[in-house]
Amino acid sequence: MTMVEPETGNPLKTAYQKSVAAYWNDNPNDDRVNTKLGEVDGLFHHHYGVGEPDLSVLEGPQETRQQRIVTELHRLETAQADGLLDQLGDVRPGDRLMDGGSGRGGTSFMANQRFGCQVDGVTISEYQVGFANEQAAERGVTDKVKFHFKNMLDTGFETGSRRGIWTNETTMYVDLFELFAEFSRLLEPGGRYVCITGCSNDVFGERSAAVSWIDAHYGCNIHPRSDYFKALAANNLVPVNVVDLTPATIPYWELREHSELATGVEKPFLKSYREGSFQYLMITADKVSR
Amino acid sequence: MTMVEPETGNPLKTAYQKSVAAYWNDNPNDDRVNTKLGEVDGLFHHHYGVGEPDLSVLEGPQETRQQRIVTELHRLETAQADGLLDQLGDVRPGDRLMDGGSGRGGTSFMANQRFGCQVDGVTISEYQVGFANEQAAERGVTDKVKFHFKNMLDTGFETGSRRGIWTNETTMYVDLFELFAEFSRLLEPGGRYVCITGCSNDVFGERSAAVSWIDAHYGCNIHPRSDYFKALAANNLVPVNVVDLTPATIPYWELREHSELATGVEKPFLKSYREGSFQYLMITADKVSR
Amino acid sequence: MTMVEPETGNPLKTAYQKSVAAYWNDNPNDDRVNTKLGEVDGLFHHHYGVGEPDLSVLEGPQETRQQRIVTELHRLETAQADGLLDQLGDVRPGDRLMDGGSGRGGTSFMANQRFGCQVDGVTISEYQVGFANEQAAERGVTDKVKFHFKNMLDTGFETGSRRGIWTNETTMYVDLFELFAEFSRLLEPGGRYVCITGCSNDVFGERSAAVSWIDAHYGCNIHPRSDYFKALAANNLVPVNVVDLTPATIPYWELREHSELATGVEKPFLKSYREGSFQYLMITADKVSR
Amino acid sequence: MTMVEPETGNPLKTAYQKSVAAYWNDNPNDDRVNTKLGEVDGLFHHHYGVGEPDLSVLEGPQETRQQRIVTELHRLETAQADGLLDQLGDVRPGDRLMDGGSGRGGTSFMANQRFGCQVDGVTISEYQVGFANEQAAERGVTDKVKFHFKNMLDTGFETGSRRGIWTNETTMYVDLFELFAEFSRLLEPGGRYVCITGCSNDVFGERSAAVSWIDAHYGCNIHPRSDYFKALAANNLVPVNVVDLTPATIPYWELREHSELATGVEKPFLKSYREGSFQYLMITADKVSR
Amino acid sequence: MTMVEPETGNPLKTAYQKSVAAYWNDNPNDDRVNTKLGEVDGLFHHHYGVGEPDLSVLEGPQETRQQRIVTELHRLETAQADGLLDQLGDVRPGDRLMDGGSGRGGTSFMANQRFGCQVDGVTISEYQVGFANEQAAERGVTDKVKFHFKNMLDTGFETGSRRGIWTNETTMYVDLFELFAEFSRLLEPGGRYVCITGCSNDVFGERSAAVSWIDAHYGCNIHPRSDYFKALAANNLVPVNVVDLTPATIPYWELREHSELATGVEKPFLKSYREGSFQYLMITADKVSR
Amino acid sequence: MTMVEPETGNPLKTAYQKSVAAYWNDNPNDDRVNTKLGEVDGLFHHHYGVGEPDLSVLEGPQETRQQRIVTELHRLETAQADGLLDQLGDVRPGDRLMDGGSGRGGTSFMANQRFGCQVDGVTISEYQVGFANEQAAERGVTDKVKFHFKNMLDTGFETGSRRGIWTNETTMYVDLFELFAEFSRLLEPGGRYVCITGCSNDVFGERSAAVSWIDAHYGCNIHPRSDYFKALAANNLVPVNVVDLTPATIPYWELREHSELATGVEKPFLKSYREGSFQYLMITADKVSR
């Protein structure tokens, strides 16, 4: 495993950030789901899936059933990342992109394959940085796709240097106002930010017990939907496309309940999606001057 | 023509509002487009269309060509209103809806037909109030669909009384912060607001000359896209669906250039849509408590 | 049981509020802790305790050990409520007080006993309203102490009618900005608000997993400490006394772990208090004009 | 023509800014008014005039009538610039001033003549930079008066380096909050900002059709009067003198209608001034610390 | 003396307001200056003067010298009030005006004389209400000019009922944000507010010792100039005219030093005006919708 | 006396700041109280005292009575500084602290003695810088305790470099929003700020005449209590402890009235404390990220 050094000071400023990093560093085998699904084709995702599953995978021979489920779940996760990248608009090979909370690198590699441009992934898990950079080496794209032991709240990257930025289910670990201030700084005029996230639904009232259960499970802080739009508005990021992916992700979770990789968190996800206290949202926004 | 009385004081507070009312009152035959297209099937719209036009209408016999164009433009406008109503979600017959800037009533009648519920349209044009209420009488829906000589900034309707509100290309005549404060007051918790509007695109920079040309033509004040999201965020209205309808409306305008009803405003519309300084946007937002 | 009618419309506006009311209504025997401890002397509390416990209760005869623990826990809870009332300042018999989230009425009765003045308790649990009003009848103070089926975010009480208001561990069920807006409206100039609450500690970073566990347990939404001071500042409520009660409440929880009434939530309380992600805070603030 | 290089990166960030620069660069002969009037005495203005015109110029020999009108219009424009400079207060030879949107340099040269101090003009028109610097060379003041190809929103000049800044009818091309943030940064404590501008009059309601016509003509974005005071208040710039110059500029426009240089924009100017939807305002403000 | 009853509850809400009322109530002979000068012609002012004094009053016979000074000071105070009324614009006989902090009624009577319209004066000094209403009776204008024992922060007058409002050196007794919120509520759209006030000059830095001396003398709270413009901007009041009257009022104070009515406060006034820490400002602003 | 050079430009930006510096520079013998009391044990304080005085000092031999009073006053001032340092929490020898407005250095030396860590004092009085640095030399702690001719609003110290900062009765000379912005910048995450200050009590209404008398005496600007909490909330500083020290400081002032060092300012202090218009407050706050 490559030694990973923080590039500019220690990116872990608070006890909370250390606890998050520890969760993803020290138990790499604990997030078995991500690992097992990534082994399907070498794209390791840290997010969930969307789209209609092929339920025939539940039928057929018992001994390969679990592998068929894994393959199908992975297909839906890749479809989700593809949908995210569709939103980035016109990205050219000379542009630079950033993946905020890049995990083991799945979406970053897909972006590089699609646009041919440079992608920088940042994560506060040293384990993930090492893993993803090794993947880049295996894929022979270390000149184009780089992973950094950095905090996405304070990347140190150059102002106005990014054509596009995305976060794929990582915003629940940080304050949105701090995050979007940094993204607004990094994006060039007219640059684009795409966010896929689970958010609590303000229409329900306050955060439901089921959503808090998810927070307790991952040690994260799921934000209300309204906070996303307040924080965007406060940071010169203007929505141009918003889609509620909830109906498209519920079948993924229903299938996942059949998997032996199920961790129990499926229950609060499905309960909260169904009761309307939780939503799976994709937001696309443009960077403007004021 | 029915006499129209303002229900609570004079809804025209400023010289500007009087000029807008005069534009739509005194020159009812001047907005020939709306009238001619409305005569197709009795649904009088005051907005533009979306969708792929059937360009075969441009071919065939010369003498009926203009009527074929009119019918096709009207079909696209009705399709636009249908798309708007799709966003209102689960509306029940006992609910109440409001049409902000109801014109001659087209969308209001479509909403009543679809949901069977009560619809109140408000407009500061006394001519339009009279025209639309006569339409309601002809359709036999005066118990369900009513038009009021009211300012949508200050309707006097009861707080929390509305399941849904929409504005179909009328927000460019008012301040968005004032408007959304009123709508937020009127909507019940979880109520929904749908807005279709032309907005200037902040990504372009400031308002282009072409957009100002449209403003000069209609005496309106087109807002930047960012203002919509700032004003929603400031008034407890949280987006759940946002669609850029620009590509879907350009063909409508291209067809309209072929119509003898063309007023010349087609030029700045097409120029600004194409240069990226103007956008045709649909925003759906939920009313939440804070 | 007395029938309880909401005084002005249904105080339950959202699905979340209904879930909170259901939690406290439908499982009255489930919150055994509050009931059992209340039976000690008829003061039913819905909050925790502070002060040095007499650990000798853990020794002595086995058969009365649990009752000794219960009595001691109850003593510490009453001490907490006494400390809260100490902060209310100079309250005279002609003044009116309000208990926001009054539960079964414990603190309300103590306030009436101390100051001789009128106290109105409000809660969204119909069961609690009924229970507490029956207690008032038994105590012969129905003319002075009244409990209302009302939402403390929107009480309908008269502007400027209150000399003092308190919340004893109830603010985690509501939005603080909405709450303090209502309290600021209700307080007379120079009136006083006292708040005892558990809050997440911003110094830790974000909300820890242990705090989310508490949220999941109670279906509540623990706020960060900073939110209290932002919401006070935004609503003309100026702190005059702030005390971190965390060291004073930890022994209470350690004792409670020995009780057969322990529910398991003792673990995340103690973990979060000790790791510094959670605090037990008392804030006293004055109502000023701007 | 001197080659003009942007001093720090390209000052043209958006499509809008490029369109404004193109308007003033590529059609230098199109703004015949400014050129013709400048030829009177070599002071080239890009703003309008104030004061009582000598209407006798309309009488007398036909063949020199146009030249007499030109001379008189130019006299009123110079009077306007003199009035602006009167507001700058006590400027000493060692001070530095900045002209935001300096055009062909007229006001800058007048400031240098009056105070003997250094003046930096900035404009995003390369043509204007070249023209004005050539004028400086002819006048032998290149050591004192310099014109820069810079965006006044982001000059790169040193913080606190300016005793005074003015904008003479140029603020309608930029966002006022961004502009005054930059000016506030540039001014020394107690430094002074003077602004002459056309603004829409909030008392009228919204922007009138006549004002939008002016916007369409120049490709500019006329701001409401209220925005000036909001943006000043948000940026530590405190008014000390405000004058409504509308009555003083109307005669200038009436005279200009008689000139063969009239472009047609006289109509919306006069209409909007007379109907009260537009105002010609001079604001003087001091830079303070908070 | 007529009995004066507060019209809606006690207008004195705080200990501070009681101290201000007491100052003006209980020592009516202490403000000898206002009384003596008022006796000149029956117009009793509570403000200072502007304009060039006739210094010849200092010469001539000793025995009438003081009376000549008094008459001259009074003339300058009346000139100040005239200048204020000039700013009110086009007021018609059917309009209603309000004098915020009306003292013994001087400016109110002048306004009625000039415009023939209704004027309501409000003050928290019961003595002043009684005195001024008696003056109205003597002048036979009780149907048109009325004085009320009301707090100008909360007048209870009808929303939008006022064409114009002024404060003549009374804003230093109240919070400007509260005051302008009330004035903004009272003014009709396009209504006008005129304020003459002494304010501390932010350019000096913080409030000087001399200004605090004035505060201590009158028990008032002089605001910084910046606060006026922030509070106007926050309350939809847009300046249209601002004049620094400091040079015009210094001669008044210099003359007053020669009067036997001098109270000693002349020193800090002159010191602070001369050192630039204090200013005498007139602001005219229009009420707009947002 | 050591020559004192400002370390980064002139820290005196405004006329007001120069007047404050002059007050403390040029009249070093005028603040006899501070000097005389400091001579007791070489700790020179610039703040007042708290705690129960030993009133027996007023009895006994006349000739040593004044010295006994001085010693007792000094004991109470040292007790106050001790109470402030108690709030700093867990400070380790490697940490860095800052004393904002360090005067002659009393509290700085006490902090160094207690924690063994580095302390930087800043003050805009060159006299005080020189005096305090000489004290440091005498005490042999120049490597650990340093005094700087700097403005605490703009220290130039490194971002995030401070474990703790305090101000001991110095915040009345500066704007709180500017001050806390700088302190928030200087503190490390979780760093602590302690403030002891006199503040006007918003509950009284506005600033009383007695408080303005204190302002006039010292040339300072006492802030309302509410401003402290607004400015903290605006700058990511969250209170964790607030104590009203008023009852604990009144006896100090009563004793001081017996001292021959009394300056007359004792009267407004006691009057305002007793009437409730002034308070002596200690606030402890933590630096958080947002």
Coordinates of C-alpha atoms in Angstrom, one line a residue, chain A residues 1 16 22 26-27 31 36 46 84 104 118 124 129 136 149 157 159-161 181-182 186 213 220 228 232-233 258 271:
Chain A
M1 CA 0.0 0.0 0.0
Y16 CA -15.9 14.4 14.2
A22 CA -11.6 6.2 11.1
D26 CA -9.9 1.2 9.8
N27 CA -12.7 -1.1 8.7
D31 CA -17.9 -2.0 4.0
K36 CA -17.9 -7.0 -3.3
H46 CA -19.5 4.3 -2.6
L84 CA -24.7 12.1 -12.7
R104 CA -12.4 4.2 -4.0
Q118 CA -8.2 15.4 -15.7
I124 CA -10.3 12.3 4.1
V129 CA -6.6 7.5 -1.3
A136 CA -5.3 4.5 -11.2
F149 CA -5.7 13.1 1.1
F157 CA -6.8 23.9 -5.2
T159 CA -9.5 29.5 -7.5
G160 CA -11.6 29.1 -10.7
S161 CA -9.7 26.0 -11.8
A181 CA -18.4 28.2 -0.5
E182 CA -15.4 26.1 -1.3
L186 CA -13.1 26.4 -7.2
W213 CA -31.2 5.7 12.4
C220 CA -23.3 11.1 9.2
Y228 CA -29.2 22.4 -0.1
L232 CA -26.5 27.0 -3.0
A233 CA -28.3 30.4 -3.1
H258 CA -32.3 -10.1 -0.8
K271 CA -39.2 3.0 5.7

